[in-house]
Tab-separated table of C-alpha atoms and ligand atoms in Angstrom:
chain	number	residue	atom	x	y	z
W	29	UNK	CA	238.571	158.548	-4.070
W	30	UNK	CA	240.662	158.598	-7.229
W	31	UNK	CA	244.357	157.889	-7.004
W	32	UNK	CA	246.243	159.938	-9.563
W	33	UNK	CA	249.421	158.007	-10.060
W	34	UNK	CA	249.987	158.321	-13.775
W	35	UNK	CA	252.162	160.977	-15.420
W	36	UNK	CA	250.424	164.313	-14.868
W	37	UNK	CA	249.630	166.770	-17.689
W	38	UNK	CA	251.755	169.357	-15.921
W	39	UNK	CA	255.492	168.649	-15.757
W	40	UNK	CA	256.529	169.577	-12.241
W	41	UNK	CA	259.324	167.014	-12.083
W	42	UNK	CA	258.653	164.252	-9.545
W	43	UNK	CA	255.339	165.815	-8.378
W	44	UNK	CA	252.405	163.579	-9.284
W	45	UNK	CA	249.322	164.980	-7.538
W	46	UNK	CA	248.027	167.011	-4.652
W	47	UNK	CA	246.990	164.900	-1.700
W	48	UNK	CA	244.864	165.909	1.313
W	49	UNK	CA	246.780	165.726	4.586
W	50	UNK	CA	243.594	164.862	6.449
W	51	UNK	CA	241.654	162.391	4.279
W	52	UNK	CA	244.168	161.395	1.581
W	53	UNK	CA	241.904	162.473	-1.295
W	54	UNK	CA	244.059	163.174	-4.372
W	55	UNK	CA	243.570	165.647	-7.221
W	56	UNK	CA	245.703	166.431	-10.275
W	57	UNK	CA	248.394	169.116	-9.907
W	58	UNK	CA	246.581	172.464	-9.890
W	59	UNK	CA	246.584	175.819	-8.087
W	60	UNK	CA	244.473	174.424	-5.229
W	61	UNK	CA	245.242	174.464	-1.538
W	62	UNK	CA	242.224	173.032	0.273
W	63	UNK	CA	240.610	169.623	-0.089
W	64	UNK	CA	237.183	169.743	-1.736
W	65	UNK	CA	236.086	166.765	0.385
W	66	UNK	CA	237.090	167.891	3.889
W	67	UNK	CA	238.797	171.336	3.592
W	68	UNK	CA	242.072	169.801	4.832
W	69	UNK	CA	245.340	171.250	3.481
W	70	UNK	CA	246.662	169.793	0.221
W	71	UNK	CA	250.236	168.603	-0.007
W	72	UNK	CA	252.362	167.578	-3.007
W	73	UNK	CA	252.581	163.810	-3.580
W	74	UNK	CA	255.603	162.474	-5.471
W	75	UNK	CA	257.070	159.614	-7.361
W	76	UNK	CA	260.805	160.150	-6.878
W	77	UNK	CA	262.085	157.064	-8.656
W	78	UNK	CA	265.714	156.625	-7.751
W	79	UNK	CA	267.806	159.604	-6.677
W	80	UNK	CA	271.474	159.224	-5.777
W	81	UNK	CA	273.878	161.341	-3.772
W	82	UNK	CA	275.886	161.789	-7.000
W	83	UNK	CA	272.805	163.190	-8.802
W	84	UNK	CA	272.486	165.809	-6.095
W	85	UNK	CA	276.187	166.549	-5.636
W	86	UNK	CA	276.623	167.202	-9.370
W	87	UNK	CA	273.931	169.899	-9.251
W	88	UNK	CA	274.319	173.643	-8.692
W	89	UNK	CA	275.246	175.025	-5.266
W	90	UNK	CA	271.681	176.176	-4.621
W	91	UNK	CA	268.296	174.644	-3.799
W	92	UNK	CA	268.105	173.423	-7.402
W	93	UNK	CA	270.571	170.613	-6.622
W	94	UNK	CA	267.467	169.029	-4.994
W	95	UNK	CA	265.165	169.652	-7.971
W	96	UNK	CA	264.537	165.902	-8.300
W	97	UNK	CA	262.852	166.127	-4.879
W	98	UNK	CA	260.814	169.308	-5.519
W	99	UNK	CA	257.622	170.205	-7.453
W	100	UNK	CA	259.512	172.064	-10.181
W	101	UNK	CA	260.146	171.262	-13.849
W	102	UNK	CA	263.380	169.374	-14.676
W	103	UNK	CA	264.608	172.414	-16.635
W	104	UNK	CA	263.825	174.871	-13.815
W	105	UNK	CA	265.272	178.314	-14.572
W	106	UNK	CA	268.542	178.712	-12.726
W	107	UNK	CA	270.469	181.914	-12.044
W	108	UNK	CA	273.641	180.848	-10.258
W	109	UNK	CA	274.301	184.236	-8.685
W	110	UNK	CA	270.836	184.827	-7.273
W	111	UNK	CA	269.416	181.380	-6.578
W	112	UNK	CA	268.751	180.703	-2.885
W	113	UNK	CA	270.087	177.862	-0.800
W	114	UNK	CA	273.241	175.921	-0.047
W	115	UNK	CA	273.886	178.404	2.745
W	116	UNK	CA	276.595	177.815	5.334
W	117	UNK	CA	276.300	175.152	7.982
W	118	UNK	CA	278.578	176.575	10.652
W	119	UNK	CA	280.177	174.380	13.332
W	120	UNK	CA	279.401	176.616	16.295
W	121	UNK	CA	281.947	175.576	18.916
W	122	UNK	CA	281.940	178.809	20.888
W	123	UNK	CA	278.158	178.903	21.083
W	124	UNK	CA	278.213	175.213	22.014
W	125	UNK	CA	280.532	175.965	24.930
W	126	UNK	CA	278.324	178.845	26.068
W	127	UNK	CA	275.213	176.661	25.933
W	128	UNK	CA	276.873	173.565	27.390
W	129	UNK	CA	276.346	171.201	24.447
W	130	UNK	CA	278.937	168.969	22.833
W	131	UNK	CA	278.373	169.351	19.069
W	132	UNK	CA	276.421	172.263	17.674
W	133	UNK	CA	275.868	173.629	14.197
W	134	UNK	CA	274.150	176.788	13.023
W	135	UNK	CA	272.413	176.711	9.651
W	136	UNK	CA	272.960	180.304	8.577
W	137	UNK	CA	270.174	181.246	6.187
W	138	UNK	CA	271.009	184.939	6.415
W	139	UNK	CA	273.123	184.203	3.317
W	140	UNK	CA	270.160	183.972	0.947
W	141	UNK	CA	269.513	186.659	-1.728
W	142	UNK	CA	267.116	188.678	0.457
W	143	UNK	CA	268.687	187.428	3.688
W	144	UNK	CA	266.089	184.980	4.933
W	145	UNK	CA	264.953	181.411	4.333
W	146	UNK	CA	261.863	182.780	2.527
W	147	UNK	CA	263.865	182.950	-0.727
W	148	UNK	CA	263.742	179.144	-0.773
W	149	UNK	CA	259.969	178.819	-0.622
W	150	UNK	CA	259.411	181.693	-3.050
W	151	UNK	CA	261.771	180.216	-5.647
W	152	UNK	CA	259.842	176.930	-5.614
W	153	UNK	CA	256.484	178.763	-5.674
W	154	UNK	CA	257.572	180.863	-8.659
W	155	UNK	CA	258.837	177.848	-10.607
W	156	UNK	CA	255.506	176.072	-10.050
W	157	UNK	CA	253.495	179.255	-10.695
W	158	UNK	CA	255.089	179.624	-14.153
W	159	UNK	CA	253.908	176.125	-15.068
W	160	UNK	CA	250.490	176.708	-13.511
W	161	UNK	CA	250.003	179.728	-15.807
W	162	UNK	CA	250.152	182.620	-13.340
W	163	UNK	CA	251.360	186.110	-14.288
W	164	UNK	CA	251.605	187.978	-10.979
W	165	UNK	CA	253.438	186.967	-7.799
W	166	UNK	CA	251.663	187.946	-4.583
W	167	UNK	CA	251.643	187.305	-0.834
W	168	UNK	CA	250.522	188.383	2.588
W	169	UNK	CA	253.685	188.712	4.669
W	170	UNK	CA	255.138	189.244	8.128
W	171	UNK	CA	258.134	190.863	6.407
W	172	UNK	CA	260.696	188.444	5.041
W	173	UNK	CA	258.280	186.953	2.556
W	174	UNK	CA	257.525	190.472	1.288
W	175	UNK	CA	261.238	190.943	0.554
W	176	UNK	CA	261.563	187.575	-1.145
W	177	UNK	CA	258.435	187.883	-3.307
W	178	UNK	CA	259.170	191.454	-4.390
W	179	UNK	CA	262.764	190.561	-5.315
W	180	UNK	CA	261.944	187.290	-7.087
W	181	UNK	CA	259.201	188.984	-9.121
W	182	UNK	CA	261.570	191.792	-10.100
W	183	UNK	CA	264.204	189.273	-11.212
W	184	UNK	CA	261.622	187.316	-13.228
W	185	UNK	CA	260.117	190.434	-14.802
W	186	UNK	CA	256.758	189.752	-13.121
W	187	UNK	CA	254.483	192.213	-11.352
W	188	UNK	CA	254.086	191.664	-7.625
W	189	UNK	CA	251.358	192.479	-5.117
W	190	UNK	CA	252.644	192.323	-1.561
W	191	UNK	CA	250.422	192.897	1.475
W	192	UNK	CA	251.991	193.670	4.863
W	193	UNK	CA	250.741	194.818	8.280
W	194	UNK	CA	251.380	198.594	8.427
W	195	UNK	CA	253.133	198.119	11.808
W	196	UNK	CA	256.017	196.190	10.228
W	197	UNK	CA	259.656	197.081	10.925
W	198	UNK	CA	260.773	200.070	8.815
W	199	UNK	CA	263.680	198.055	7.411
W	200	UNK	CA	261.391	195.301	6.145
W	201	UNK	CA	259.075	197.831	4.490
W	202	UNK	CA	261.946	199.562	2.683
W	203	UNK	CA	263.661	196.323	1.671
W	204	UNK	CA	260.400	195.242	0.015
W	205	UNK	CA	259.512	198.615	-1.526
W	206	UNK	CA	262.886	198.993	-3.221
W	207	UNK	CA	262.004	196.320	-5.806
W	208	UNK	CA	259.195	198.563	-7.042
W	209	UNK	CA	256.314	196.116	-7.117
W	210	UNK	CA	252.942	196.998	-5.577
W	211	UNK	CA	253.504	197.052	-1.814
W	212	UNK	CA	250.322	197.617	0.186
W	213	UNK	CA	250.447	198.301	3.938
W	214	UNK	CA	247.260	197.163	5.650
W	215	UNK	CA	246.004	198.554	8.955
W	216	UNK	CA	245.683	195.251	10.764
W	217	UNK	CA	247.807	192.374	12.055
W	218	UNK	CA	249.135	189.503	9.947
W	219	UNK	CA	246.059	187.387	10.468
W	220	UNK	CA	243.907	190.230	9.053
W	221	UNK	CA	246.291	190.569	6.096
W	222	UNK	CA	246.206	186.823	5.482
W	223	UNK	CA	242.393	186.757	5.416
W	224	UNK	CA	242.405	189.693	2.970
W	225	UNK	CA	244.845	187.820	0.726
W	226	UNK	CA	242.611	184.750	0.683
W	227	UNK	CA	239.706	186.932	-0.490
W	228	UNK	CA	241.854	188.622	-3.152
W	229	UNK	CA	243.163	185.273	-4.394
W	230	UNK	CA	239.585	184.160	-5.032
W	231	UNK	CA	238.918	187.337	-7.055
W	232	UNK	CA	242.144	187.424	-9.111
W	233	UNK	CA	242.733	184.230	-11.007
W	234	UNK	CA	246.154	185.100	-12.409
W	235	UNK	CA	247.683	186.155	-9.078
W	236	UNK	CA	249.832	183.496	-7.484
W	237	UNK	CA	249.641	184.180	-3.747
W	238	UNK	CA	252.677	182.095	-2.919
W	239	UNK	CA	251.511	181.138	0.577
W	240	UNK	CA	247.783	180.935	-0.204
W	241	UNK	CA	246.673	179.476	-3.539
W	242	UNK	CA	250.058	177.947	-4.432
W	243	UNK	CA	250.899	177.098	-0.815
W	244	UNK	CA	251.314	173.337	-1.430
W	245	UNK	CA	254.212	174.048	-3.827
W	246	UNK	CA	255.645	176.943	-1.802
W	247	UNK	CA	255.725	174.898	1.387
W	248	UNK	CA	257.877	172.200	-0.249
W	249	UNK	CA	260.692	174.751	-0.600
W	250	UNK	CA	261.336	174.476	3.145
W	251	UNK	CA	262.399	170.867	2.644
W	252	UNK	CA	265.650	172.150	1.156
W	253	UNK	CA	266.748	173.283	4.630
W	254	UNK	CA	266.512	169.682	5.802
W	255	UNK	CA	268.252	168.280	2.716
W	256	UNK	CA	271.110	170.747	3.082
W	257	UNK	CA	271.629	170.107	6.785
W	258	UNK	CA	271.857	166.361	6.112
W	259	UNK	CA	274.153	166.716	3.089
W	260	UNK	CA	276.400	169.247	4.833
W	261	UNK	CA	276.717	166.982	7.881
W	262	UNK	CA	278.180	164.408	5.475
W	263	UNK	CA	274.903	162.714	4.479
W	264	UNK	CA	273.533	161.975	7.936
W	265	UNK	CA	270.678	163.245	10.080
W	266	UNK	CA	271.366	165.374	13.159
W	267	UNK	CA	270.268	164.068	16.570
W	268	UNK	CA	268.120	167.095	17.245
W	269	UNK	CA	267.141	170.306	15.488
W	270	UNK	CA	265.593	173.542	16.791
W	271	UNK	CA	263.324	175.380	14.341
W	272	UNK	CA	261.412	178.667	14.692
W	273	UNK	CA	257.643	178.372	14.263
W	274	UNK	CA	255.413	180.972	12.581
W	275	UNK	CA	252.788	179.129	10.491
W	276	UNK	CA	254.670	175.939	11.367
W	277	UNK	CA	255.228	174.968	7.747
W	278	UNK	CA	259.016	175.044	7.859
W	279	UNK	CA	259.225	172.751	10.869
W	280	UNK	CA	256.968	170.112	9.349
W	281	UNK	CA	258.822	170.245	6.017
W	282	UNK	CA	262.285	169.839	7.531
W	283	UNK	CA	260.941	166.696	9.182
W	284	UNK	CA	259.459	165.598	5.831
W	285	UNK	CA	262.863	166.139	4.199
W	286	UNK	CA	264.644	163.991	6.797
W	287	UNK	CA	262.117	161.174	6.311
W	288	UNK	CA	262.381	161.347	2.512
W	289	UNK	CA	266.178	161.161	2.648
W	290	UNK	CA	265.962	158.085	4.865
W	291	UNK	CA	263.339	156.403	2.648
W	292	UNK	CA	265.399	157.122	-0.480
W	293	UNK	CA	268.442	155.580	1.216
W	294	UNK	CA	270.401	158.834	0.931
W	295	UNK	CA	271.033	158.837	4.707
W	296	UNK	CA	270.925	156.172	7.367
W	297	UNK	CA	267.537	156.086	9.094
W	298	UNK	CA	268.745	157.319	12.493
W	299	UNK	CA	266.370	158.782	15.104
W	300	UNK	CA	266.163	162.556	15.435
W	301	UNK	CA	264.125	164.921	17.573
W	302	UNK	CA	262.453	168.089	16.251
W	303	UNK	CA	261.994	171.096	18.557
W	304	UNK	CA	259.850	174.174	17.848
W	305	UNK	CA	260.713	177.690	19.019
W	306	UNK	CA	258.259	180.542	19.575
W	307	UNK	CA	258.213	183.970	21.212
W	308	UNK	CA	256.070	183.993	24.351
W	309	UNK	CA	254.156	186.992	22.931
W	310	UNK	CA	252.943	184.753	20.098
W	311	UNK	CA	253.153	181.181	21.313
W	312	UNK	CA	249.910	179.379	20.462
W	313	UNK	CA	251.714	176.171	19.453
W	314	UNK	CA	253.938	176.142	22.518
W	315	UNK	CA	250.863	176.728	24.712
W	316	UNK	CA	249.048	173.780	23.104
W	317	UNK	CA	252.126	171.575	23.474
W	318	UNK	CA	252.531	172.411	27.159
W	319	UNK	CA	248.819	171.915	27.843
W	320	UNK	CA	248.978	168.548	26.082
W	321	UNK	CA	246.266	169.706	23.657
W	322	UNK	CA	245.802	168.886	19.955
W	323	UNK	CA	243.936	172.113	19.216
W	324	UNK	CA	245.931	175.319	18.697
W	325	UNK	CA	243.950	178.253	20.104
W	326	UNK	CA	244.621	181.484	18.143
W	327	UNK	CA	246.226	184.421	19.975
W	328	UNK	CA	246.738	188.141	19.314
W	329	UNK	CA	250.510	188.501	18.737
W	330	UNK	CA	252.540	190.915	20.829
W	331	UNK	CA	256.281	190.326	20.375
W	332	UNK	CA	259.367	191.895	18.797
W	333	UNK	CA	259.722	188.663	16.768
W	334	UNK	CA	257.354	189.959	14.117
W	335	UNK	CA	258.491	187.526	11.431
W	336	UNK	CA	257.029	184.784	13.649
W	337	UNK	CA	253.928	186.717	14.698
W	338	UNK	CA	251.217	184.478	13.273
W	339	UNK	CA	248.459	184.177	15.861
W	340	UNK	CA	246.527	181.467	13.972
W	341	UNK	CA	249.243	179.156	12.586
W	342	UNK	CA	247.904	177.022	9.719
W	343	UNK	CA	250.286	174.134	10.383
W	344	UNK	CA	250.200	174.333	14.181
W	345	UNK	CA	248.524	170.932	14.681
W	346	UNK	CA	251.078	169.282	12.373
W	347	UNK	CA	253.904	170.861	14.367
W	348	UNK	CA	252.450	169.215	17.465
W	349	UNK	CA	252.267	165.870	15.630
W	350	UNK	CA	255.885	166.186	14.474
W	351	UNK	CA	257.444	167.118	17.801
W	352	UNK	CA	255.439	164.468	19.660
W	353	UNK	CA	256.268	161.739	17.124
W	354	UNK	CA	259.996	162.524	17.205
W	355	UNK	CA	260.255	163.056	20.968
W	356	UNK	CA	260.886	166.798	20.686
W	357	UNK	CA	259.015	169.713	22.258
W	358	UNK	CA	257.848	173.275	21.643
W	359	UNK	CA	259.145	175.990	23.952
W	360	UNK	CA	258.825	179.786	24.046
W	361	UNK	CA	260.961	182.675	25.243
W	362	UNK	CA	260.342	186.287	26.278
W	363	UNK	CA	261.341	189.294	24.167
W	364	UNK	CA	264.202	189.998	26.618
W	365	UNK	CA	265.478	186.461	26.055
W	366	UNK	CA	265.149	186.971	22.276
W	367	UNK	CA	267.458	189.996	22.436
W	368	UNK	CA	269.889	188.033	24.633
W	369	UNK	CA	269.744	185.194	22.078
W	370	UNK	CA	270.621	187.561	19.227
W	371	UNK	CA	273.528	188.956	21.249
W	372	UNK	CA	274.771	185.533	22.356
W	373	UNK	CA	274.951	184.271	18.752
W	374	UNK	CA	276.666	187.467	17.610
W	375	UNK	CA	279.152	187.419	20.505
W	376	UNK	CA	280.094	183.753	20.122
W	377	UNK	CA	279.861	183.095	16.377
W	378	UNK	CA	279.967	186.500	14.672
W	379	UNK	CA	276.553	185.887	13.116
W	380	UNK	CA	273.930	188.619	13.377
W	381	UNK	CA	270.475	187.071	13.277
W	382	UNK	CA	267.095	188.732	13.246
W	383	UNK	CA	264.588	188.276	16.052
W	384	UNK	CA	263.528	184.832	14.779
W	385	UNK	CA	267.158	183.708	15.200
W	386	UNK	CA	267.122	185.162	18.699
W	387	UNK	CA	264.013	183.073	19.384
W	388	UNK	CA	265.796	179.923	18.184
W	389	UNK	CA	268.998	180.502	20.171
W	390	UNK	CA	267.161	181.534	23.339
W	391	UNK	CA	264.791	178.577	23.045
W	392	UNK	CA	267.726	176.196	22.601
W	393	UNK	CA	269.265	177.663	25.765
W	394	UNK	CA	266.023	177.186	27.687
W	395	UNK	CA	265.578	173.644	26.348
W	396	UNK	CA	269.076	172.777	27.560
W	397	UNK	CA	268.556	174.397	30.967
W	398	UNK	CA	265.287	172.506	31.431
W	399	UNK	CA	266.821	169.204	30.356
W	400	UNK	CA	264.689	168.842	27.236
W	401	UNK	CA	267.587	169.013	24.750
W	402	UNK	CA	270.248	166.350	25.076
W	403	UNK	CA	273.620	168.111	25.514
W	404	UNK	CA	275.406	165.069	24.075
W	405	UNK	CA	273.443	164.781	20.805
W	406	UNK	CA	274.475	166.495	17.553
W	407	UNK	CA	272.334	169.621	17.492
W	408	UNK	CA	271.436	172.008	14.663
W	409	UNK	CA	269.858	175.450	15.116
W	410	UNK	CA	268.108	176.995	12.114
W	411	UNK	CA	268.957	180.695	11.875
W	412	UNK	CA	266.445	181.862	9.320
W	413	UNK	CA	266.892	185.620	8.924
W	414	UNK	CA	269.327	188.544	9.086
W	415	UNK	CA	269.671	190.978	12.001
W	416	UNK	CA	270.090	193.976	9.721
W	417	UNK	CA	266.342	193.829	9.083
W	418	UNK	CA	265.374	194.036	12.767
W	419	UNK	CA	267.771	196.663	14.115
W	420	UNK	CA	264.922	198.206	16.102
W	421	UNK	CA	264.870	195.094	18.313
W	422	UNK	CA	268.414	195.708	19.560
W	423	UNK	CA	268.928	199.465	19.235
W	424	UNK	CA	268.057	200.218	22.869
W	425	UNK	CA	270.341	197.440	24.129
W	426	UNK	CA	273.616	197.974	22.280
W	427	UNK	CA	275.789	200.824	21.072
W	428	UNK	CA	279.274	202.290	21.267
W	429	UNK	CA	281.154	201.807	24.536
W	430	UNK	CA	282.012	205.492	24.566
W	431	UNK	CA	282.111	208.622	22.445
W	432	UNK	CA	285.555	210.186	22.704
W	433	UNK	CA	287.626	212.981	21.172
W	434	UNK	CA	290.184	211.830	18.566
W	435	UNK	CA	293.197	211.188	20.845
W	436	UNK	CA	294.799	207.992	22.123
W	437	UNK	CA	294.511	208.897	25.817
W	438	UNK	CA	290.758	209.256	25.501
W	439	UNK	CA	290.458	205.865	23.756
W	440	UNK	CA	292.624	204.246	26.450
W	441	UNK	CA	290.583	205.842	29.217
W	442	UNK	CA	287.377	204.619	27.604
W	443	UNK	CA	288.748	201.071	27.243
W	444	UNK	CA	289.856	201.049	30.889
W	445	UNK	CA	286.598	202.345	32.283
L	29	PLP	C1	258.557	182.931	7.920
L	29	PLP	C2	259.708	182.755	8.833
L	29	PLP	C3	259.863	181.618	9.648
L	29	PLP	C4	258.860	180.504	9.851
L	29	PLP	O1	258.085	180.155	8.854
L	29	PLP	P1	256.844	179.149	8.928
L	29	PLP	O2	257.147	178.182	7.871
L	29	PLP	O3	255.653	179.998	8.604
L	29	PLP	O4	256.748	178.565	10.293
L	29	PLP	C5	261.027	181.498	10.367
L	29	PLP	N1	261.980	182.448	10.350
L	29	PLP	C6	261.864	183.553	9.609
L	29	PLP	C7	262.956	184.569	9.663
L	29	PLP	C8	260.730	183.745	8.816
L	29	PLP	O5	260.647	184.866	8.086
L	30	ZN	ZN1	240.467	165.893	2.582
């Protein structure tokens, strides 16, 4: 085993090497994602040096304020009006009252350029991909990633190749197609599309599949959610956080962010609990958690929460590790509960989340009702995508109270009925 701890040839800021999560084998920074020794997933290893709150606070109001903690060059290209991140952390008092918790915040990532948290991971992947010598940005996607990749490529003047399941929501197809890259709808589910992407990545050396061959860099982008939550709480960690789980990457990286902040002395090292949220129609990680298993058995997804519909989640076992280590849990909710979760958040906080947000809110509710979430601890819910992209999930449940002729008596009658 060679430890690569000298300055790498490639300047990706504090990133020093890729390190295997399973066996610890290290290789120089490269577009690799699997360990040659044991096939375990590779993760970015860093040497942060010293990073202060002032360093971060003097940065732009985007994910790039944390560039000293990310695998991106020090002079990472910044476009203040379109960079993702530094989204609102909303003190959600009305939702807190409805759920019966004392202090609740909603991290509202609908405010990103393409209205989901995926803009974060794509921005980091693109910055690394430039340095790694790629020319085309690509991905297999459950929807939001398609939007984010197509838009980021357009902005950068790159070509994009985006693969989606043909059954995707109409809105997510159109909001990817509008950027005019190469959008390919595949007859198959996400797991089929993902396998196809892995094959294509092996055949096309200058295509950066953000979540395949540059996945180690991409995945680090999710840390920014954790950094922001801590900074926006006034440089402290929340007591508990509820995070939607698709591949499971985001959940593990928010935990990684909290630990890094504590190690760097940027926050006090206070205990926190991480909770995962899934839709029952695609809940392989929740099933493993409840069965007290370490192995995540793949499932065939069947849920309206299509952005979370990954039947074989790559980071599932690490999600289990994280929630068990921190004293959290993984829970799942039905599609009816997802719709109720979307409506509850909208009704109480005026925030319209997509189905993944409905999963998070409904799971939080269930975790409180079953005594798994502590109603007295500071709680943060990650709302990762915008409801305008999943209108089909709610269209049969909501609508106008009445259709009336244009006179005041008719409006009054409708309001009284
Ligand atoms: C992709 C996605 C997630 C989860 O991502 P993973 O890191 O794969 O678990 C959560 N919410 C939304 C809206 C997403 O699009
Ligand atoms: Zn290994």
